[in-house]
Amino acid sequence: MTPFDYVRPASLADAIAAWEPGAAYLGGGTNLVDLMKTGALRPGKLIDLTRLPGLDRIEALANGDTRIGALVRNADLAHDADFARAFPMVAEALLSGASGQLRNAATVGGNLLQRTRCAYFQDPHSPCNRRDPGAGCAARSGDNGGLAILGWSAACIATNPSDFCVALAAMDAVVEVEGPDGARQISFADFHLLPGETPERETALHPGEVIVAIRLPAASAGFRAHSRYLKLRDRTSYAFALVSAAAALRFEGGKIAGARLALGAVAARPWRVAEAEALMIGQTPDRALFDTAADVALNGAAPSGDNGHKIALAHRTAARALALAAEGTPAQMPAFPASVFGGHAHA
Amino acid sequence: MPDTLPFATRFGSNAGQPVSRRDGVAKVTGTATFAADNHPEGMLHAVYVPATIARGRVTHLDVAAARAHPGVVEVITPANRPLLEGDPEAKHFMFAFRFEALQDDTVRYANQPIALVLAETLEAATEGARLLDPRYEAESPRVGLDGNTPYTVEVGAFGRRGQTVHGDVAAGHAAAVQSLDVTYETPAQYHNAMETHAVVAQWQGDQVTLDMPNQAIVMSRGAYGYYFGIPAENVLIRSPYLGGGFGSKAIPNGPTVLAILAARMTGRPVKLMLRRDQMFGPVGHRGATRQRLRIGIDAEGRMTVLDHESLATTSTFDDFVESAANASQGLYAAGALRSAHSGVRVDTGTPGPMRAPGEASGSAALECAMDEMAERAGLDPLEFRLRNYAETEPGTGLPYSSKALRECYLRGAERFGWAKRPLQPRQMRDEDGMLVGWGMGTALFHAPMFQAQARAVLRPDGTGLVETAAADMGQGAWTALAQIAADSLGLPLDKVEFRSGSSDLPDGGVAGGSGHTATAGGALHAAGRDAIDRLAQIATADPASPLFGAGNKGVTARDGRLFVTDDDSRSESYAEIIARAGGSEVIGTGSAARPPEQAAKHAMYSHGAVFAEVKVDPDLYQMRVTRLVGAFAAGRIINPKLAESQLMGGMIWGISFALHEEARFDARTGRIMNADFAGYHIPVNADVSGLEVITVHEDDPHVNALGIKGVGEIGIVGTVGAIGNAIWHATGHRIRRFPIRIEDLLRAERG
């Protein structure tokens, strides 16, 4: 790989001070290092955040929110008993992603910044507007069966590959960041950007900003009894989603009092549609309602290539995820998380 | 269960015992030395530069930039590549495939080597390779089964027949009261052993030592000698362990030859190990196929004709056409049989033998077509196969050397519970509402033997040493062959030292074709018997021995002693006999090969029957193989534990073929866009459950002296079709292209 500088700052302030154009922050390295090996990414400097103190804690805040340090490992978060009780769907999404080895290495902050798995982005020899602005998009007329059906543009049809992010989007997560200009918070809905004319701009982070924590509001834990993540994939483990859905419901008197639905692997960011959630409020859960919600969630979906099948699959997955959420969160994490074969033991 | 039975209960036999692999601890503790673990003093790292176009020529390489990179020692391109003494385009032996070793600037497929960079570190070599920044004059690549004009294949891979007709095919079609005409497709697949191809080459004068994983150790010695103009005996290949081979590691390839050449050029040891993505190009693959099957049956469901055509991709510069249609030879008693092959030349590397070459792809289509024919006839698929059971080889009329296929069918079906299968599809659901389907397939694989030699030594202390250059690809040769050798010497396994995996040993033959245990084992058996004969000669001629006068044929070897046959009171230990004879070790030699007249008298195959259960979500079409039962008859099983593991591995590959594996080409560039394990799917543990193997014993007096067939490849055969058929049975949808994906079922549902 191309030679690069490597620094291991002792403090967050040092890390931010070390940043310069062309530098990259290093978390678990499970995505960045792969892309450096293939030559798709060639940062001039790696700023290793993994030894920074204090960023690997899962905290219950005084206001009831849960704060997850950016350096918490995916596996540690998923297996944290308190966290999994409060946010079982987030834990299920985490455990449906990658492999055990990768989850042990990957950090939750890094997960928010993982790059698309579009083959043409990963391949340094293919034109890609996201990797190389203005180069063109090889995916548009290439092998694109898995790419976006929502929010794509002529410049880019990539999808965000994360499972975790879909669940976070549904849970109204907030991203805490710090950078050269100080600290700020970004709501999850605003964090990932759609490609438009500038697919190279993937997130709302400013240059040099570091994710320090992800916060889940106390209110979102109110969905714990009825929340599921469902993921279609070409093999049972260690496969990215064909489509996925995070669904969460809250009931009062048999009627839906709160509803969340986010779709994964359909766009460059987790896909949430407020109208799809709102229409379920006050209703009795049934198949027709969930179909309608799925319809609305997929409003405007269009194939970006040979991937029209994803529209139907996303629709069915969304409706099923809602139905599974209505049935109730399983008492135990399914043996195959987020799978239709996961088992149906209910709380 | 204990791993080995106590010696006392073995009745003197090591063969037949489920001995754990003897190299297992070394492998799981990391002490087993694989090729790339060798780091001789002064070693350079080599990285080959893969072409990123599939057709055209290289117009520029920035050699200066690469050379200027710190640590880069040498850059080899067609402009400065030293001459090879042998022609990389020559077909000088059976496993010689044409390959690219920088003979010119032509690009014939993506990932072809176009330069080699040598550096003091792997990182420097990798960056040097990137800095070459190749420029090309690209031509439009020919990709896929429709990428070029097909041609008729008269002689297929490894000399197998391209066109075979038995009986009157037209009459068979005409006589049919019901007919089927269906077309199936299988994709290109790449071997992708866990250990990628690797070599560490060290020259001393005109002698070279090659640490490399190799399935054909002694044969390859001659091949590399040819390319470098040195006698075969000047090449030492050390291949104690292979991290999988699957057919790919029997064949010389361009990157390996370039690394050896680089070592000679620089005068330093050179190591080259392919990156995972580089496995998708220069080291073989399974070509894509499109197979048309036409089957006719009479009113009783007996096949009047089995007419199988296969089109397969090969490269533009060499020939290896999957003999897929030959899967229809030798199996069903059709009135007429036709297997016809054609090829299509596309801009890929040349395909090669990949675990169950021909049969894996051919059986996938054949067994699904059989299921479709049974469906049309309203017959249970097993009943349909039993009605067409061949008592002699179809077409040739040869008797089978042994064939316990009927027992495989019956035992597999019983274990699986096949009798409860509803005839119609979409009849079964589980407690969660999942669609459940059951399917089956027949497995057939030829039982070849190659040539091998071995040496067996009885040492003065009464222990044994046996030697043959066999290859353990993970299948367990270190163990099963030692069991055979120990028996041949009448010694317990722990009293025999087994040397293998090095080309300075007697030729153990090729570890491939499912013939290694039979072949290398046959040679070891003969060598051991020869040593015992020699020992018996000494003993029976020695008046001081209790065996004196017994005659060679009247002596039995058991547990380190020779006995007068049927008289246990007269015996003597090997050590005693050797000591009295002067203390020199007794050396026996042996060889194995199947006499041609033996091969002409019988049809020789392993057989099996595979039963699959799948569950499919009725709405989302997520699929899962929930049970696989395979019953196999493969002659005498030397080590049931390892044989069952091999068969299971094959069946898992069947899951892979049916549901996962596919190289996805970009039609514009001819490049494979999923050339890593995140994109090129093989099953993970979570995809495999309910796997059962039954072995059905066969006594085969004809196949070879030991009665051994093979288990290395047959596990795939039949499994793919069984899974495809189970998916139909679950859903009512016939998907005629592998791998079967969620979107295929969705599209089928939506018409």
XYZ file of N, CA and C in Angstrom, chain A residues 1-3 37 39 42 117 119-120 122-123 125-126 137-143 145 230-240 242 287 306-310 312-313 316-317 320 336 339-341 343-344, chain B residues 52 69 122-124 126-127 130 275 430 432 434 615-624 626 659-660 664-666 668 671 673-674 676-684 686-687 741-743 746-747 749-750:
300
model
N 0.836 -1.189 0.000
C 0.000 0.000 0.000
C 0.878 1.249 0.000
N 0.274 2.356 -0.313
C 1.018 3.605 -0.379
C 1.498 4.004 1.026
N 2.752 4.406 1.156
C 3.235 4.804 2.483
C 2.397 5.957 3.036
N -5.647 -1.229 1.197
C -4.923 -2.342 0.572
C -5.211 -2.420 -0.915
N -6.033 0.037 -2.707
C -5.658 1.283 -3.363
C -6.841 2.187 -3.642
N -6.233 6.260 -0.319
C -4.806 6.406 -0.028
C -4.567 7.631 0.848
N -20.464 -0.453 -0.301
C -19.856 -1.665 -0.849
C -20.078 -1.764 -2.350
N -19.295 -2.199 -5.833
C -18.043 -2.794 -6.318
C -17.191 -1.784 -7.070
N -17.847 -0.821 -7.680
C -17.101 0.131 -8.502
C -16.458 1.221 -7.652
N -15.241 0.376 -4.651
C -14.147 -0.352 -4.004
C -12.994 -0.641 -4.951
N -13.278 -0.606 -6.241
C -12.276 -0.957 -7.241
C -11.595 0.311 -7.750
N -9.835 0.916 -10.106
C -9.680 1.028 -11.558
C -10.983 1.360 -12.275
N -12.066 1.493 -11.527
C -13.346 1.849 -12.143
C -13.650 3.315 -11.871
N -19.732 7.353 -13.329
C -20.249 6.267 -12.491
C -20.283 4.978 -13.294
N -19.378 4.046 -12.956
C -19.348 2.765 -13.673
C -20.529 1.893 -13.297
N -21.138 2.169 -12.161
C -22.215 1.290 -11.689
C -23.499 1.457 -12.496
N -23.708 2.660 -13.029
C -24.981 2.923 -13.697
C -25.291 1.898 -14.774
N -24.293 1.475 -15.537
C -24.562 0.464 -16.563
C -23.758 -0.803 -16.287
N -23.427 -1.010 -15.026
C -22.639 -2.189 -14.669
C -23.451 -3.211 -13.896
N -22.743 -3.941 -13.024
C -23.374 -4.969 -12.205
C -23.996 -4.252 -11.006
N -27.255 -4.828 -9.525
C -28.476 -5.438 -8.980
C -28.711 -5.134 -7.515
N -34.911 -6.705 10.425
C -35.050 -7.839 9.494
C -34.197 -7.557 8.268
N -33.468 -8.568 7.869
C -32.451 -8.374 6.831
C -32.498 -9.534 5.847
N -32.744 -9.233 4.591
C -32.632 -10.264 3.550
C -31.190 -10.295 3.064
N -30.693 -11.507 2.855
C -29.281 -11.616 2.447
C -29.061 -12.929 1.731
N -27.958 -12.982 0.999
C -27.671 -14.158 0.179
C -27.009 -15.291 0.951
N -26.587 -15.040 2.169
C -26.228 -16.148 3.049
C -26.534 -15.729 4.480
N -26.506 -16.703 5.378
C -27.088 -16.469 6.687
C -26.264 -15.529 7.548
N -24.981 -15.499 7.318
C -24.116 -14.622 8.112
C -23.052 -14.066 7.180
N -22.407 -12.978 7.616
C -21.332 -12.371 6.834
C -21.783 -12.072 5.403
N -22.877 -11.336 5.313
C -23.355 -10.879 4.004
C -24.044 -9.538 4.216
N -23.831 -8.651 3.283
C -24.530 -7.377 3.346
C -25.990 -7.581 2.956
N -29.504 -7.408 1.175
C -30.128 -7.075 -0.117
C -31.072 -5.911 0.134
N -51.985 -6.568 8.605
C -51.212 -6.717 7.375
C -51.458 -5.558 6.418
N -30.421 -2.736 -12.968
C -31.115 -4.019 -13.002
C -31.486 -4.420 -11.574
N -32.224 -3.541 -10.904
C -32.506 -3.803 -9.491
C -33.959 -3.492 -9.116
N -34.828 -3.557 -10.101
C -36.239 -3.309 -9.830
C -36.817 -4.270 -8.803
N -36.245 -5.467 -8.733
C -36.741 -6.443 -7.756
C -36.595 -5.935 -6.326
N -35.648 -5.044 -6.116
C -35.434 -4.569 -4.744
C -36.627 -3.766 -4.229
N -39.858 -4.424 -4.710
C -40.804 -5.378 -4.118
C -40.237 -6.005 -2.852
N -38.938 -6.330 -2.894
C -38.342 -6.961 -1.712
C -38.340 -5.997 -0.529
N -41.872 -5.781 0.890
C -42.248 -6.954 1.683
C -41.459 -7.023 2.992
N -40.212 -6.619 2.904
C -39.381 -6.660 4.106
C -39.870 -5.645 5.135
N -43.069 -6.954 6.650
C -42.809 -8.080 7.552
C -42.148 -7.604 8.844
N -30.162 -16.727 14.749
C -29.775 -16.034 13.525
C -30.421 -14.657 13.558
N -32.939 -12.622 10.910
C -33.280 -13.548 9.838
C -34.721 -14.011 9.996
N -35.371 -14.294 8.872
C -36.695 -14.914 8.966
C -36.596 -16.295 9.594
N -35.375 -16.842 9.617
C -35.174 -18.145 10.250
C -34.672 -18.003 11.687
N -36.174 -17.652 14.470
C -36.954 -18.193 15.579
C -37.958 -17.162 16.049
N -39.004 -17.626 16.689
C -40.123 -16.744 17.001
C -40.505 -16.771 18.467
N -5.886 -4.923 -15.746
C -7.233 -4.466 -15.399
C -8.105 -4.318 -16.639
N 10.778 3.613 -6.080
C 10.145 3.450 -4.769
C 11.103 2.727 -3.820
N 6.991 -6.838 1.453
C 5.747 -7.020 0.704
C 5.096 -5.668 0.416
N 5.168 -4.770 1.399
C 4.538 -3.458 1.233
C 5.187 -2.684 0.084
N 6.508 -2.738 0.023
C 7.204 -2.013 -1.042
C 6.882 -2.623 -2.397
N 4.198 -4.184 -3.200
C 2.802 -3.863 -3.506
C 2.685 -2.437 -4.047
N 3.376 -1.526 -3.397
C 3.312 -0.142 -3.858
C 4.034 0.020 -5.201
N 1.712 -0.893 -7.825
C 0.705 0.134 -8.089
C 1.294 1.271 -8.916
N -2.689 -12.585 -3.872
C -3.766 -11.969 -3.107
C -5.061 -12.676 -3.485
N -43.689 -25.444 7.769
C -43.253 -25.725 9.141
C -44.085 -24.890 10.121
N -43.513 -22.278 11.611
C -43.421 -20.831 11.417
C -44.022 -20.374 10.097
N -43.075 -21.422 7.157
C -42.130 -21.508 6.041
C -42.521 -22.639 5.097
N -36.072 -24.852 3.400
C -37.189 -24.024 3.844
C -37.082 -22.687 3.125
N -38.216 -22.183 2.732
C -38.247 -20.940 1.967
C -39.349 -20.054 2.536
N -39.011 -18.820 2.784
C -40.031 -17.876 3.234
C -40.997 -17.620 2.073
N -42.297 -17.803 2.281
C -43.243 -17.737 1.160
C -43.387 -16.344 0.553
N -42.920 -15.359 1.236
C -43.127 -13.986 0.800
C -41.792 -13.313 0.447
N -40.809 -13.545 1.293
C -39.503 -12.899 1.110
C -38.512 -13.785 0.364
N -38.809 -15.066 0.281
C -37.995 -16.037 -0.468
C -36.591 -16.234 0.070
N -36.370 -15.834 1.304
C -35.116 -16.231 1.938
C -35.116 -17.753 1.996
N -33.978 -18.358 1.611
C -33.900 -19.822 1.516
C -32.911 -20.365 2.532
N -33.137 -21.588 2.924
C -32.195 -22.223 3.841
C -32.247 -23.739 3.633
N -32.046 -26.962 5.262
C -32.156 -27.341 6.677
C -31.695 -28.769 6.940
N -26.631 -22.327 -4.167
C -27.191 -21.085 -3.615
C -26.233 -19.900 -3.541
N -24.954 -20.114 -3.721
C -24.032 -19.019 -3.411
C -23.050 -18.622 -4.506
N -19.053 -12.729 -10.856
C -19.894 -11.771 -11.579
C -19.007 -10.881 -12.446
N -19.186 -11.014 -13.737
C -18.363 -10.283 -14.695
C -19.026 -8.956 -15.059
N -18.209 -7.931 -15.203
C -18.687 -6.699 -15.812
C -18.568 -6.888 -17.322
N -18.724 -4.964 -19.711
C -17.999 -3.937 -20.481
C -16.496 -4.117 -20.401
N -14.043 -7.791 -16.404
C -13.446 -7.990 -15.082
C -14.463 -8.575 -14.116
N -16.215 -8.550 -10.706
C -16.454 -7.449 -9.769
C -16.671 -7.924 -8.326
N -16.660 -9.211 -8.095
C -16.840 -9.695 -6.710
C -15.675 -10.596 -6.304
N -13.605 -11.114 -4.050
C -13.158 -11.270 -2.660
C -14.226 -12.063 -1.907
N -13.902 -12.438 -0.672
C -14.820 -13.318 0.058
C -16.029 -12.581 0.627
N -16.016 -11.262 0.577
C -17.230 -10.548 0.943
C -18.228 -10.612 -0.208
N -17.719 -10.645 -1.427
C -18.599 -10.621 -2.586
C -18.808 -11.976 -3.241
N -17.780 -12.807 -3.225
C -17.890 -14.154 -3.806
C -18.285 -15.081 -2.668
N -19.563 -15.406 -2.626
C -20.077 -16.102 -1.450
C -19.835 -17.594 -1.503
N -19.396 -18.101 -0.390
C -19.428 -19.537 -0.131
C -20.172 -19.698 1.193
N -20.685 -20.880 1.487
C -21.475 -20.981 2.721
C -20.610 -20.729 3.950
N -21.206 -20.103 4.939
C -20.578 -19.986 6.248
C -21.222 -21.029 7.167
N -23.199 -20.862 9.490
C -24.625 -20.662 9.740
C -25.493 -21.144 8.571
N -24.885 -21.379 7.418
C -25.652 -21.877 6.272
C -25.725 -23.395 6.231
N -31.228 -17.509 -6.432
C -31.221 -16.353 -5.539
C -32.650 -15.925 -5.222
N -32.736 -15.122 -4.176
C -34.028 -14.608 -3.737
C -34.769 -13.956 -4.900
N -34.056 -13.131 -5.672
C -34.739 -12.406 -6.740
C -35.222 -13.339 -7.851
N -38.569 -14.447 -6.656
C -39.497 -13.318 -6.734
C -39.938 -13.107 -8.189
N -38.961 -13.162 -9.095
C -39.301 -12.971 -10.506
C -40.194 -14.108 -11.003
N -42.324 -15.803 -9.265
C -43.658 -15.572 -8.701
C -44.411 -14.547 -9.524
N -43.678 -13.530 -9.956
C -44.344 -12.441 -10.665
C -44.410 -12.700 -12.164
